[in-house]
Backbone as JSON, one array per atom type, in Angstrom:
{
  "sequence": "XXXXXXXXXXXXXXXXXXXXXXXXXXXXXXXXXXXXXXXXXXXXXXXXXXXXXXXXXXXXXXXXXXXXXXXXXXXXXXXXXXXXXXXXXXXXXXX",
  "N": [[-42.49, 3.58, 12.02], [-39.54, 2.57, 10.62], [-37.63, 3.26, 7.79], [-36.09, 0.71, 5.37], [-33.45, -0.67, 4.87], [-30.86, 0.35, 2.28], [-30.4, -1.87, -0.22], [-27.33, -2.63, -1.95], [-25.41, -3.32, -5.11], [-23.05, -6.1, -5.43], [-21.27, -5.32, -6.83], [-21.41, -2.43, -6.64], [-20.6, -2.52, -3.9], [-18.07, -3.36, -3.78], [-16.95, -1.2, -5.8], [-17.33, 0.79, -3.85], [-15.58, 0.2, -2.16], [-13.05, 0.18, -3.2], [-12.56, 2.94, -3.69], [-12.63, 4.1, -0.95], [-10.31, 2.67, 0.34], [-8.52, 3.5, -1.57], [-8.49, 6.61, -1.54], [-6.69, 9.3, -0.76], [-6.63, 11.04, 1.3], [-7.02, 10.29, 4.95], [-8.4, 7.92, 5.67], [-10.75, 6.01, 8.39], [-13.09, 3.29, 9.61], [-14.88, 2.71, 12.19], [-15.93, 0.45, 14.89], [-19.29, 0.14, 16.6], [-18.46, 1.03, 19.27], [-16.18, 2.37, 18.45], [-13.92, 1.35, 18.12], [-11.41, 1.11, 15.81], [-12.09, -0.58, 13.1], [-11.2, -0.96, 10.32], [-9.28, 0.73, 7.92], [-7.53, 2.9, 5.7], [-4.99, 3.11, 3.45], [-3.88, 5.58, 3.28], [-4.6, 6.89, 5.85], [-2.81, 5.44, 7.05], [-0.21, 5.69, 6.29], [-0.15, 8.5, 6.66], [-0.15, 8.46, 9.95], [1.6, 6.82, 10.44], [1.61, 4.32, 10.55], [2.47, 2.52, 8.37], [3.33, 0.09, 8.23], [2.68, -1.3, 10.14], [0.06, -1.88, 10.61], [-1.59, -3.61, 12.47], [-1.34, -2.77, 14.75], [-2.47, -0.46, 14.88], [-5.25, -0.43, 13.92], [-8.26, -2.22, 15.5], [-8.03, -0.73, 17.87], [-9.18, 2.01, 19.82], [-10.17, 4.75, 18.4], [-9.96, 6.79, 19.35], [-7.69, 6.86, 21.12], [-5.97, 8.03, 19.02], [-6.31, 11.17, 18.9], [-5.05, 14.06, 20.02], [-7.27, 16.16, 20.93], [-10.36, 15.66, 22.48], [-12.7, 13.97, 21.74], [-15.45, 13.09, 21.91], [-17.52, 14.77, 21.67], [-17.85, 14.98, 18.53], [-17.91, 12.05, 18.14], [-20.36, 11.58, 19.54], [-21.95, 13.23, 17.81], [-21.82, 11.25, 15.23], [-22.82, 8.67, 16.04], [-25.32, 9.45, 16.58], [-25.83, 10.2, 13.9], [-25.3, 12.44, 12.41], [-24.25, 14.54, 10.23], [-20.32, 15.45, 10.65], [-18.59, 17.06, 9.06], [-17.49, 19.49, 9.64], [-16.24, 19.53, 11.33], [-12.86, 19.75, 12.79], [-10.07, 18.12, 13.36], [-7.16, 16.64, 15.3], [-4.61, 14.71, 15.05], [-2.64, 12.01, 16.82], [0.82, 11.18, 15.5], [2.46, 7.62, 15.24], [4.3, 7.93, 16.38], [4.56, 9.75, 17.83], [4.19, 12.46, 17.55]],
  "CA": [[-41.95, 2.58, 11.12], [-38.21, 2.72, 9.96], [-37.16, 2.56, 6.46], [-35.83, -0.23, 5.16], [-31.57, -0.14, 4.72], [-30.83, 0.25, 0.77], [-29.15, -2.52, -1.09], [-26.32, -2.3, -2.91], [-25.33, -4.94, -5.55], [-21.55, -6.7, -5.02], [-20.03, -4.41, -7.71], [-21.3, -1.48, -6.2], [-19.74, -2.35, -2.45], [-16.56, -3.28, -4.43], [-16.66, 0.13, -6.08], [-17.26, 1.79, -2.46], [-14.08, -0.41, -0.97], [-11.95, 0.51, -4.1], [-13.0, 3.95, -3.13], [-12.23, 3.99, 0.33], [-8.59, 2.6, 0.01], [-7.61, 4.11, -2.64], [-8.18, 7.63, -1.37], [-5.73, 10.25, -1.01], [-7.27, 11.28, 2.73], [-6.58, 9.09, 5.39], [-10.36, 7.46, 5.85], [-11.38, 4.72, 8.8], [-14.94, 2.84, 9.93], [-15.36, 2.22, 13.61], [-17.49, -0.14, 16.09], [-20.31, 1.3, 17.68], [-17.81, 1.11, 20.64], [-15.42, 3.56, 18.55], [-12.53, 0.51, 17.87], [-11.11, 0.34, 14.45], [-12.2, -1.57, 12.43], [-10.73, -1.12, 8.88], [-8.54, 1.98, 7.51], [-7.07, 2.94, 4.14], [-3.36, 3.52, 3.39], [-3.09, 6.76, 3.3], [-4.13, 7.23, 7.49], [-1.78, 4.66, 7.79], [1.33, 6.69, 6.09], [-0.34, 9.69, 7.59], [-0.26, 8.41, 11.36], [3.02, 6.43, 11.15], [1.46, 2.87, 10.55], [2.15, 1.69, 7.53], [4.5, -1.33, 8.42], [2.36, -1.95, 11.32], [-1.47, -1.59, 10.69], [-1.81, -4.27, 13.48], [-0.69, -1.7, 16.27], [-3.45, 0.74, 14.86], [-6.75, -1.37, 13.9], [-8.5, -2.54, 16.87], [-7.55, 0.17, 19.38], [-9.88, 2.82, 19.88], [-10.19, 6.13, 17.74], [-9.75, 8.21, 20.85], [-6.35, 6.88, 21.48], [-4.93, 8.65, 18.39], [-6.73, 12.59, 18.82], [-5.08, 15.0, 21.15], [-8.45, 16.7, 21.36], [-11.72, 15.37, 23.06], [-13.42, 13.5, 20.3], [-17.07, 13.17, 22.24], [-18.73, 15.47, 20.67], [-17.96, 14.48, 17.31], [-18.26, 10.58, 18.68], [-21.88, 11.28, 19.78], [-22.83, 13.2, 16.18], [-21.73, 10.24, 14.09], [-23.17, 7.85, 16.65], [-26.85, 9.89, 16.38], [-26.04, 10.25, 12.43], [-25.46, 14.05, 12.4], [-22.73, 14.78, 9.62], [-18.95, 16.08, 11.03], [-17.22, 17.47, 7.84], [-16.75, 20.58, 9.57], [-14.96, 18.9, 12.48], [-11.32, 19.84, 12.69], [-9.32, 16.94, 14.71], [-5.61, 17.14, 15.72], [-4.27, 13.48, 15.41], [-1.23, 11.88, 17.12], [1.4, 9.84, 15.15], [2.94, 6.69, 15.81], [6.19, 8.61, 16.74], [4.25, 10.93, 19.53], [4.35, 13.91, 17.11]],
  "C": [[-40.64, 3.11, 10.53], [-38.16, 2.81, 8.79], [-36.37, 1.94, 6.35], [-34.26, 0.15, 4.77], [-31.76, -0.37, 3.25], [-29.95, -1.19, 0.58], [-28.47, -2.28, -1.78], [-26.04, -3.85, -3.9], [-23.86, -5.04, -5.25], [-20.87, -5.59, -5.74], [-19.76, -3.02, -7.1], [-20.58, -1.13, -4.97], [-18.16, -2.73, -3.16], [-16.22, -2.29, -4.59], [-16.55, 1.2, -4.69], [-15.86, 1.16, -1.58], [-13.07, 0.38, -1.76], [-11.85, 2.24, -3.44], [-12.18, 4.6, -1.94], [-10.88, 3.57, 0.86], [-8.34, 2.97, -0.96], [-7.8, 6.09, -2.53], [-7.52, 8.39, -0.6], [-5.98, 10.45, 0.24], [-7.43, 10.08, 3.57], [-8.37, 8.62, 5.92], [-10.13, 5.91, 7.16], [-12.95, 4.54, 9.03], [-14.32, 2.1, 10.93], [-16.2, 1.33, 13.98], [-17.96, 0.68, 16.25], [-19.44, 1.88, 18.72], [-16.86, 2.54, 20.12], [-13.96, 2.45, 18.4], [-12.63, 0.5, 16.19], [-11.22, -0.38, 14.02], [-11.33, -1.93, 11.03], [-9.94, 0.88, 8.99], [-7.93, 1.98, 6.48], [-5.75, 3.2, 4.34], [-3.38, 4.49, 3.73], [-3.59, 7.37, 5.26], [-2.94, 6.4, 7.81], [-0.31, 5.17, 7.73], [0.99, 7.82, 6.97], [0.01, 9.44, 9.17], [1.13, 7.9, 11.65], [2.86, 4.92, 10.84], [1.45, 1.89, 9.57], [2.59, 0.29, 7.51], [3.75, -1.98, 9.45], [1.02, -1.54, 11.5], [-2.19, -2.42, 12.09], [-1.74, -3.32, 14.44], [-1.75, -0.59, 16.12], [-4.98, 0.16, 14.6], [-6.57, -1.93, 15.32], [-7.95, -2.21, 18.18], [-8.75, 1.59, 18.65], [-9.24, 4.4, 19.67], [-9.69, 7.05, 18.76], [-7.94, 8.03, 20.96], [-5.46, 7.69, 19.99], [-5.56, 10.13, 18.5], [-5.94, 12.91, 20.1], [-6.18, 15.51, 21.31], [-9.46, 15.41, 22.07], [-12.53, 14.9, 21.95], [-15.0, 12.86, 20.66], [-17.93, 13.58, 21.69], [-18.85, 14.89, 19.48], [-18.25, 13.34, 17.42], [-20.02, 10.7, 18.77], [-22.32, 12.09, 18.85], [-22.62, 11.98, 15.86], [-22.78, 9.15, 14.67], [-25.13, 8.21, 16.42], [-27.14, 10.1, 14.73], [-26.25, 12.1, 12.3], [-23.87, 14.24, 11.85], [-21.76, 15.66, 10.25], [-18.23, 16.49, 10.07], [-17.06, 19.01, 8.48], [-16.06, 20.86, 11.28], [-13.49, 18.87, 12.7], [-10.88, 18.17, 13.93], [-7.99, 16.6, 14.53], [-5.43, 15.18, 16.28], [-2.97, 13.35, 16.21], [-0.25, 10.72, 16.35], [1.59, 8.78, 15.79], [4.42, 6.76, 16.95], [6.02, 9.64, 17.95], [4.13, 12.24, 19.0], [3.15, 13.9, 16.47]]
}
């Protein structure tokens, strides 16, 4: 038998969005598939995309790591925390 997913009330997922864009570290949330879904400002200055979030949502995570991002892809995917995951992004600019 599973346990049941927690609820949150509205204020509290507000407080977790406010959260989540408004921090300092560039933060996204993926599909299952691994496509962008959402991202906060600061990956977006970080990567190159702030003028053009379109060109970076809905393209797949992989396309911005120079490294191999499998491994870490199949923790998150099995629920096995990555904070001590280094990962080597690529800008918008190729650098």
């Amino acid at each position: 038998m599973s346990a049941a997913a927690p609820s949150y009330s509205h204020e509290s997922l507000n407080e977790l969005s406010d959260y989540f864009h408004a921090a300092p570290i560039g933060l996204h949330i993926t599909e299952a598939d691994g496509t962008i879904k959402t991202t906060n400002l600061a990956e977006l200055e970080l990567l190159g995309y702030r003028d053009s979030p379109g060109d970076y949502i809905g393209r797949h995570a992989g396309e911005f790591h120079s490294d191999d991002i499998g491994e870490m892809f199949d923790s998150v995917m099995s629920g096995k925390p990555v904070a001590e995951h280094e990962a080597t992004l690529v800008r918008k600019d190729g650098s």
